[in-house]
Tab-separated table of C-alpha atoms and ligand atoms in Angstrom:
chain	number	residue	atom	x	y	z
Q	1	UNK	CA	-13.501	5.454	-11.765
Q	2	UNK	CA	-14.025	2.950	-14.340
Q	3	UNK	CA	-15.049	5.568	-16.917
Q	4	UNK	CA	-12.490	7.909	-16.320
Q	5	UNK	CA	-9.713	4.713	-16.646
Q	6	UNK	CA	-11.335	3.633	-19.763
Q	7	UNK	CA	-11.502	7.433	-21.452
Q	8	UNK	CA	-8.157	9.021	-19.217
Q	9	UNK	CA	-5.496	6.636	-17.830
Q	10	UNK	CA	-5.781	3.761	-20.663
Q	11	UNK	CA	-5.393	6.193	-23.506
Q	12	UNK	CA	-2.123	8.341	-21.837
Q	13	UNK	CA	-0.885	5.140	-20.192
Q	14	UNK	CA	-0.609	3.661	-24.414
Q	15	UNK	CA	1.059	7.472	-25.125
Q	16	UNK	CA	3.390	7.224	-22.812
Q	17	UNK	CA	4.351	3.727	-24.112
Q	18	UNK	CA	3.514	2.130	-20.695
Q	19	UNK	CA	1.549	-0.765	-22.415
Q	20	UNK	CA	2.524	-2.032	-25.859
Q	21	UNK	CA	2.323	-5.049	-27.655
Q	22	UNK	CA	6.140	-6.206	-26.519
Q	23	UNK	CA	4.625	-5.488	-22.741
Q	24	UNK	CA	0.901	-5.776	-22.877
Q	25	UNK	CA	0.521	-5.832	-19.411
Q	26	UNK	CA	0.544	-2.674	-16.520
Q	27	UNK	CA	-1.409	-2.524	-12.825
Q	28	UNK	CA	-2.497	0.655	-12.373
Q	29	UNK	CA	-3.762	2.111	-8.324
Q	30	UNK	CA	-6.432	5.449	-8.168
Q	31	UNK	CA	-4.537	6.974	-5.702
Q	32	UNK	CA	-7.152	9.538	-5.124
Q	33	UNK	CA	-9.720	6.144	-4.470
Q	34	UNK	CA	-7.097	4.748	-1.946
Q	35	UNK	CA	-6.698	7.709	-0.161
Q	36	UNK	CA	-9.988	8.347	0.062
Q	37	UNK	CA	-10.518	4.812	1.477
Q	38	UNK	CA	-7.649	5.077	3.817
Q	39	UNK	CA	-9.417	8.723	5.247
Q	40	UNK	CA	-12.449	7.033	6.085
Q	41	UNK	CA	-10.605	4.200	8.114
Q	42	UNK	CA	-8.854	6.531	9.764
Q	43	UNK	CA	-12.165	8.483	10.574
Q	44	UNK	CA	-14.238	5.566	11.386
Q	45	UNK	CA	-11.809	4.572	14.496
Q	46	UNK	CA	-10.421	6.622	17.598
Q	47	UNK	CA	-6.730	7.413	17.137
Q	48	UNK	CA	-5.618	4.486	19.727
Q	49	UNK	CA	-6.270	2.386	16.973
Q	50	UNK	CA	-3.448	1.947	14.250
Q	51	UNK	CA	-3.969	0.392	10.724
Q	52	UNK	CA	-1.882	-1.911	9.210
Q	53	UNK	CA	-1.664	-2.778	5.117
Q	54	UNK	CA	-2.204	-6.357	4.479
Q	55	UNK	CA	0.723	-7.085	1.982
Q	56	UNK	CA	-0.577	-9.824	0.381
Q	57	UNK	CA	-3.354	-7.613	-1.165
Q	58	UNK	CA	-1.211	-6.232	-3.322
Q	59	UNK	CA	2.598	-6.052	-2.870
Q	60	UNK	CA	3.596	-3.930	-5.528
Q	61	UNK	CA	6.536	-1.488	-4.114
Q	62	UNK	CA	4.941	1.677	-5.289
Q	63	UNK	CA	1.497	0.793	-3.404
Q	64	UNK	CA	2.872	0.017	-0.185
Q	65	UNK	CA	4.731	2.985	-0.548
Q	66	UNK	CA	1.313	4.831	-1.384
Q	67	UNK	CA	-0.103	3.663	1.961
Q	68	UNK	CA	2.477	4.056	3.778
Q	69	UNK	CA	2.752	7.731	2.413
Q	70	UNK	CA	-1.297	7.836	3.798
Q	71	UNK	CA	-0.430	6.694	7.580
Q	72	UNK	CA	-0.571	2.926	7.464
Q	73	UNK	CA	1.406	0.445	8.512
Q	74	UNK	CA	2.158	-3.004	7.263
Q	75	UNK	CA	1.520	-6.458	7.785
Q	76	UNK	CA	3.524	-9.170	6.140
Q	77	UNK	CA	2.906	-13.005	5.789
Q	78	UNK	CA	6.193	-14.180	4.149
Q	79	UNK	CA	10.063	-13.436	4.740
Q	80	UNK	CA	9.888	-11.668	0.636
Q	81	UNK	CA	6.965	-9.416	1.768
Q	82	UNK	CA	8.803	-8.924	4.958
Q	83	UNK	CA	11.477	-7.505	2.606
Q	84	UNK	CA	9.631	-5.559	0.214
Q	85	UNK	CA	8.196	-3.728	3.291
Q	86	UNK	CA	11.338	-2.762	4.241
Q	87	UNK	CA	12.297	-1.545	0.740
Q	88	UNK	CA	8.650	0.496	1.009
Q	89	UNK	CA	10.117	2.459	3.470
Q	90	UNK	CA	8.242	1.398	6.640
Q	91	UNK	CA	10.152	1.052	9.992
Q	92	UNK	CA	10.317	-2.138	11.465
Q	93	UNK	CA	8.196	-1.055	14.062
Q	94	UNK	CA	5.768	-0.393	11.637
Q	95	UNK	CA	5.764	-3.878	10.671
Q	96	UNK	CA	3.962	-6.921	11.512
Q	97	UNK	CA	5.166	-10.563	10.666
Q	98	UNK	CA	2.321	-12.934	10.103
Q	99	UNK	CA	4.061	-15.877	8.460
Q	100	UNK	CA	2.297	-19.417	9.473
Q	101	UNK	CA	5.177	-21.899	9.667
Q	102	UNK	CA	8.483	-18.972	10.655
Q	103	UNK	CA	11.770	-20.516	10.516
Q	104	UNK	CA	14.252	-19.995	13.008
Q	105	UNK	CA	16.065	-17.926	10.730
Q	106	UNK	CA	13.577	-15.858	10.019
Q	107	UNK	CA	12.477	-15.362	13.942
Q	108	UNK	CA	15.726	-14.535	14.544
Q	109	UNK	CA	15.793	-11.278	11.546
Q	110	UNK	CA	12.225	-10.414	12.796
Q	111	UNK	CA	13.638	-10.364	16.632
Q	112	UNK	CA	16.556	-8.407	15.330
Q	113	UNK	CA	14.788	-5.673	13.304
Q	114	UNK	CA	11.957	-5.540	16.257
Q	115	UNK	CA	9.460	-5.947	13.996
Q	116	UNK	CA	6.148	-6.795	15.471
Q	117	UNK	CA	5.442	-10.764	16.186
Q	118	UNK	CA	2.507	-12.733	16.230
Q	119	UNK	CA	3.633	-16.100	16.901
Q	120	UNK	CA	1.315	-19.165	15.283
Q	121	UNK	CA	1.745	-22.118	17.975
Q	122	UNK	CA	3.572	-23.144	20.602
Q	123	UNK	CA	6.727	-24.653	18.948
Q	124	UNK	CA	7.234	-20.716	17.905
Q	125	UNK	CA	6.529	-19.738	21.350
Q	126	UNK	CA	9.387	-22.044	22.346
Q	127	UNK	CA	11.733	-20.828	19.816
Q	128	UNK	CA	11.508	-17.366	20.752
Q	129	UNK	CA	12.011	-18.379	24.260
Q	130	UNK	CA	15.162	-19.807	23.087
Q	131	UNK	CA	16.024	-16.958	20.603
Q	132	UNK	CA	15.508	-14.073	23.084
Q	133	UNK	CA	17.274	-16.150	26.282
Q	134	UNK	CA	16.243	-13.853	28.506
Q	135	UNK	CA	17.274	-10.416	26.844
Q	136	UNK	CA	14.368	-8.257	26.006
Q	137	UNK	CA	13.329	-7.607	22.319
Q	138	UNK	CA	12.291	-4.300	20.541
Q	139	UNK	CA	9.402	-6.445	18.988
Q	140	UNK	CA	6.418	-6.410	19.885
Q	141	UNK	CA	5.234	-10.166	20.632
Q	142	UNK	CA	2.081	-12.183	21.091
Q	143	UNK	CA	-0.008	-15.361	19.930
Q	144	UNK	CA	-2.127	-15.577	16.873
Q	145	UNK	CA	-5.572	-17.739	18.278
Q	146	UNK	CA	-7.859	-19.140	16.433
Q	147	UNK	CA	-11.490	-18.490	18.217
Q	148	UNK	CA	-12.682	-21.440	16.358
Q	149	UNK	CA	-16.417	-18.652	15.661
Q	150	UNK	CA	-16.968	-20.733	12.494
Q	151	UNK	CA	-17.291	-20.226	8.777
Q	152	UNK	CA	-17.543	-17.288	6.700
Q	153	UNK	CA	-19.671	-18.059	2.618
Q	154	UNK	CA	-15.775	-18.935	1.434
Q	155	UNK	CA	-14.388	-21.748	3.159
Q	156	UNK	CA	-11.014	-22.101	1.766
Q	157	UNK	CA	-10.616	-18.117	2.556
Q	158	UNK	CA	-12.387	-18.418	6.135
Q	159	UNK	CA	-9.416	-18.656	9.527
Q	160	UNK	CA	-11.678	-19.610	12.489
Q	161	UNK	CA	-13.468	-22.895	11.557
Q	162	UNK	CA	-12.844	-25.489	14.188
Q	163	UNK	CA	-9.903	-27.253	11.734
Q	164	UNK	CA	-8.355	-23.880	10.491
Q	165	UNK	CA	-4.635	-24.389	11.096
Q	166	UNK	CA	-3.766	-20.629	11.606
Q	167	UNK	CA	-3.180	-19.574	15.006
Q	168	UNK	CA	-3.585	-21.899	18.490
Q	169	UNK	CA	-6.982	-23.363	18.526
Q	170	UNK	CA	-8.558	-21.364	21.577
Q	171	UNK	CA	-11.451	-24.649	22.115
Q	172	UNK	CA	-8.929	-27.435	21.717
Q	173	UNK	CA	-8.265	-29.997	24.718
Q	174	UNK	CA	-6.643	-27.485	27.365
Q	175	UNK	CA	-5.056	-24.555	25.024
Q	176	UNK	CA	-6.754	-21.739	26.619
Q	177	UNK	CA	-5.033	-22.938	29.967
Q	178	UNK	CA	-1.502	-23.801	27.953
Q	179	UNK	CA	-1.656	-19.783	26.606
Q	180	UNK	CA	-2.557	-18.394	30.071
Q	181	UNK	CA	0.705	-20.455	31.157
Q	182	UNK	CA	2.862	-18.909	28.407
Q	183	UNK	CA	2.020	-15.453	29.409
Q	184	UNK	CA	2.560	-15.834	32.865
Q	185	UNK	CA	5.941	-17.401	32.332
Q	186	UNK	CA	7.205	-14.791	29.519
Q	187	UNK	CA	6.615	-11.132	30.357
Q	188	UNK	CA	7.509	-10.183	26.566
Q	189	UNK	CA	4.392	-11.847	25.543
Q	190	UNK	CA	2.473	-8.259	25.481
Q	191	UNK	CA	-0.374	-8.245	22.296
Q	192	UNK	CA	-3.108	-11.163	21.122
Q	193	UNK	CA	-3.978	-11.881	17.147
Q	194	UNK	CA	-7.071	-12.914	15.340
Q	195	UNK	CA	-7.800	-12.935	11.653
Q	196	UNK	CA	-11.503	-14.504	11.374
Q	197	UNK	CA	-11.333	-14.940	7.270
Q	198	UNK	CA	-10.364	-13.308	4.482
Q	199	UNK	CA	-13.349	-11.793	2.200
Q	200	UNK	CA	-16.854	-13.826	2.714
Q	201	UNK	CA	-17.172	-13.199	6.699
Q	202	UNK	CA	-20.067	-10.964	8.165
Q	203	UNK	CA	-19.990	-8.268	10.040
Q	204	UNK	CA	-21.292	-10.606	13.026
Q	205	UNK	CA	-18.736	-13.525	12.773
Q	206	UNK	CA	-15.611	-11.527	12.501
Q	207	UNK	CA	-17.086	-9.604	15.635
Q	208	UNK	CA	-18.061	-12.615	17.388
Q	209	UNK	CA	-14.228	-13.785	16.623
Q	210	UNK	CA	-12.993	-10.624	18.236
Q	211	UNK	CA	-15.232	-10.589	21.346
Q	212	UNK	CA	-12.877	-14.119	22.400
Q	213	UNK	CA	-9.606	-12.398	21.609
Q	214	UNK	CA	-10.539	-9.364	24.079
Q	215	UNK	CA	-12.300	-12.063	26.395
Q	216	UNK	CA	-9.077	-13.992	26.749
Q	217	UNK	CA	-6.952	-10.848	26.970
Q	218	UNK	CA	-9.318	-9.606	30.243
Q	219	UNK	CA	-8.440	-13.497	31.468
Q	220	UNK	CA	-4.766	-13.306	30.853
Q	221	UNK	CA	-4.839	-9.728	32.813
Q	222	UNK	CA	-6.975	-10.342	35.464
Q	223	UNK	CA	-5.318	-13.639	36.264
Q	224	UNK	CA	-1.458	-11.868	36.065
Q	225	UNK	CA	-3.172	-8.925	37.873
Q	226	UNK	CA	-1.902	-6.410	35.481
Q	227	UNK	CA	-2.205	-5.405	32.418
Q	228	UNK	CA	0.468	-6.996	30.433
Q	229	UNK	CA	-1.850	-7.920	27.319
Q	230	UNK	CA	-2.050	-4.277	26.040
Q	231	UNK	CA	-2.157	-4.511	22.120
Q	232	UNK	CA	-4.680	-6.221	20.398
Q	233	UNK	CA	-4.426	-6.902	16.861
Q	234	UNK	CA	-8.256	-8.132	15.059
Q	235	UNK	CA	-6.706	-8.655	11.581
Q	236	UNK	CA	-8.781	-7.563	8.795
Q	237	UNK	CA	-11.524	-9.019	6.195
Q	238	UNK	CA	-13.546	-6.643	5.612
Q	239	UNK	CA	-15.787	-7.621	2.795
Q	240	UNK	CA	-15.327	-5.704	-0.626
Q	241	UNK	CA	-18.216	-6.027	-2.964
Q	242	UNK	CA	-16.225	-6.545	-6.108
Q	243	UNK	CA	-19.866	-6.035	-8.376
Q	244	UNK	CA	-20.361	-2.411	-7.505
Q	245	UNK	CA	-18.779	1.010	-7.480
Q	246	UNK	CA	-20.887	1.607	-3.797
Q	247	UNK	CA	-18.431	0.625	-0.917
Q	248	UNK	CA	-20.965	-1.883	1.086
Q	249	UNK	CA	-20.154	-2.342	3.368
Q	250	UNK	CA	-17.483	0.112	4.740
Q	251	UNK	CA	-14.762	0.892	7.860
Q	252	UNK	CA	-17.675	2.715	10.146
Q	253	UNK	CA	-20.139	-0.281	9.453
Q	254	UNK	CA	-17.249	-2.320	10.877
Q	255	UNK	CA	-16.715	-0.244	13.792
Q	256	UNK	CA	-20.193	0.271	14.987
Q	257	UNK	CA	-20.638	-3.473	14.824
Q	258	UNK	CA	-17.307	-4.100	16.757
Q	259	UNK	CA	-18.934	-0.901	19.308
Q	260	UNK	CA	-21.347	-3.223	20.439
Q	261	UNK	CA	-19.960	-6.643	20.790
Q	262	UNK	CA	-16.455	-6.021	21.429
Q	263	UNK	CA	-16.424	-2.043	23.564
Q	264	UNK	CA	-13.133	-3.075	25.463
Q	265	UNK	CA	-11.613	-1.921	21.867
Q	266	UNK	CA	-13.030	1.812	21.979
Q	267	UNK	CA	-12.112	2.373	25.825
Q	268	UNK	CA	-8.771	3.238	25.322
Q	269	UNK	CA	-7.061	0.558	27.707
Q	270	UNK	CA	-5.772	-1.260	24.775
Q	271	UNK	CA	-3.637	-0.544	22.344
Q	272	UNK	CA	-5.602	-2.153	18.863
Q	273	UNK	CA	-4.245	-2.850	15.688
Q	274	UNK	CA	-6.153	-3.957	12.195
Q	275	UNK	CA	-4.847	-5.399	9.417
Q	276	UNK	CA	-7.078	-4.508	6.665
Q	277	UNK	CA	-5.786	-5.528	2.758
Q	278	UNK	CA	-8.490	-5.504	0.445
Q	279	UNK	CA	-11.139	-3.465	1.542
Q	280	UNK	CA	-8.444	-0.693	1.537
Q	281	UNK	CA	-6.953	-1.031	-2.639
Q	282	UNK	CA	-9.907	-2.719	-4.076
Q	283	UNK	CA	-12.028	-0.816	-5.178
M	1	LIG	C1	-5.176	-12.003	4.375
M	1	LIG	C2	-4.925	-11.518	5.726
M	1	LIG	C3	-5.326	-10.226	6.092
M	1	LIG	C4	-6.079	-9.308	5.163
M	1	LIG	O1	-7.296	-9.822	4.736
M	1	LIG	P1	-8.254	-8.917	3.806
M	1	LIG	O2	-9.448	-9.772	3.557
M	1	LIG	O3	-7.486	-8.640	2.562
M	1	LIG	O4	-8.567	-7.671	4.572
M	1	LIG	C5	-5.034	-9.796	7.373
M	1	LIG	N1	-4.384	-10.583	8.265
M	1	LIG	C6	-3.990	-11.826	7.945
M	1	LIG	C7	-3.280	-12.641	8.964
M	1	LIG	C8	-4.248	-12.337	6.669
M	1	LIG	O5	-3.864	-13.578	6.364
């Protein structure tokens, strides 16, 4: 890739007056690479598993619209990506709405549009409570926890330290009780959320992360006595080792890993969701 950009797309991308001194700058995607990279995801999980693009990775139009175009959906973290998602062409169902701190405003578009929810504490929870007064919503909605596994080799890009302040801290005073409560009380409360970390996270943490999410699911189920916890969403982070052309390590690494600590994902009686950004344009 990097020889063919150096002797191919530089050279035609200066012909075609793309980069010039008055605009010396252009980002450039191999969409071969990406959808390459997109086929193995979709080959290294069972098709009850459906794979959103973390935005933030790179939220240039013409690249969402690139993985949208290869069978991904989307996952937004601000009310602008939440936009440019739209403009990408994905359906609101399609998306999911990540932001940490939503405003009311903005809970009430995402409610609107039914675009997927996962709400960050229990303020939001209230809110939506409020917003939705009893009417049902096309969104898909559920908490973001924080399983509080520990640290990944990046701290300030790591999501499940004790302190991390995304998501309800599942080992705090009594908030595993205090989410049990929520579900029982709001039937629309229907999928769970993790994101361990961003980049830096083994294999073994982020799995370790996940194993609580489907643990507390099986709780929130088997306490309701059905099944009303029946999407799970595990985020994304898989590690991209930005020294090397060699994808180590890749999407079936992942899933064999998440095979043996976390199997309630590959039985089929959940619904999962990843939200991979990264690993899936890097390279
Ligand atoms: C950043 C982020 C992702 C994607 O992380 P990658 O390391 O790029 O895969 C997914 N979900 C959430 C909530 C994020 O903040």
């Amino acid at each position: 890739m990097a020889k063919s950009f150096c002797h191919q797309v530089l050279p035609a991308a200066v012909d075609a007056s793309l980069l010039s001194e008055d605009s010396p700058l252009a980002a450039f995607v191999d969409t071969d690479g990406a959808a390459a990279t997109v086929g193995s995801l979709h080959a290294a999980f069972p098709d009850h598993f459906q794979h959103a693009f973390a935005a933030k990775a790179n939220t240039m139009r013409a690249a969402l619209e690139l993985v949208r175009s290869l069978g991904m959906q989307c996952e937004v973290a601000s009310p602008g990506e939440l936009e440019q998602a739209l403009r990408a062409g994905f359906e609101p169902a399609q998306i999911v709405f990540d932001e940490p701190a939503k405003t009311v405003q903005v809970l009430k578009r995402v409610l609107e549009l039914g675009v997927g929810l996962n709400l960050d504490n229990f303020q939001e929870f209230e809110r939506v409570q409020a917003l939705l007064g009893g009417t049902e919503s096309a969104s898909s909605i559920g908490f973001r926890i924080n399983p509080q596994v520990g640290s990944g080799d990046i701290a300030a890009m790591s999501t499940a330290t004790r302190f991390s302040k995304f998501g309800v801290a599942l080992k705090d005073a009594d908030n595993r009780q205090k989410l049990i409560d929520c579900y029982a009380r709001a039937p629309w409360l229907t999928t769970l959320h993790t994101h361990i970390g961003s980049q830096g996270c083994s294999l073994d943490l982020m799995a370790a992360g996940i194993r609580e999410l489907v643990e507390l699911a099986e709780e929130i189920n088997s306490t309701l006595g059905h099944q009303q916890v029946c999407l799970l969403d595990i985020g994304g982070g898989l590690p991209v080792n930005f020294d090397s052309e060699e994808v180590k390590p890749g999407f079936s690494d992942y899933a064999q890993v998440l095979q043996r600590q976390a199997p309630e994902l590959f039985s089929g009686r959940y619904r999962v969701k990843t939200e991979f950004g990264r690993s899936v344009l890097a390279k």
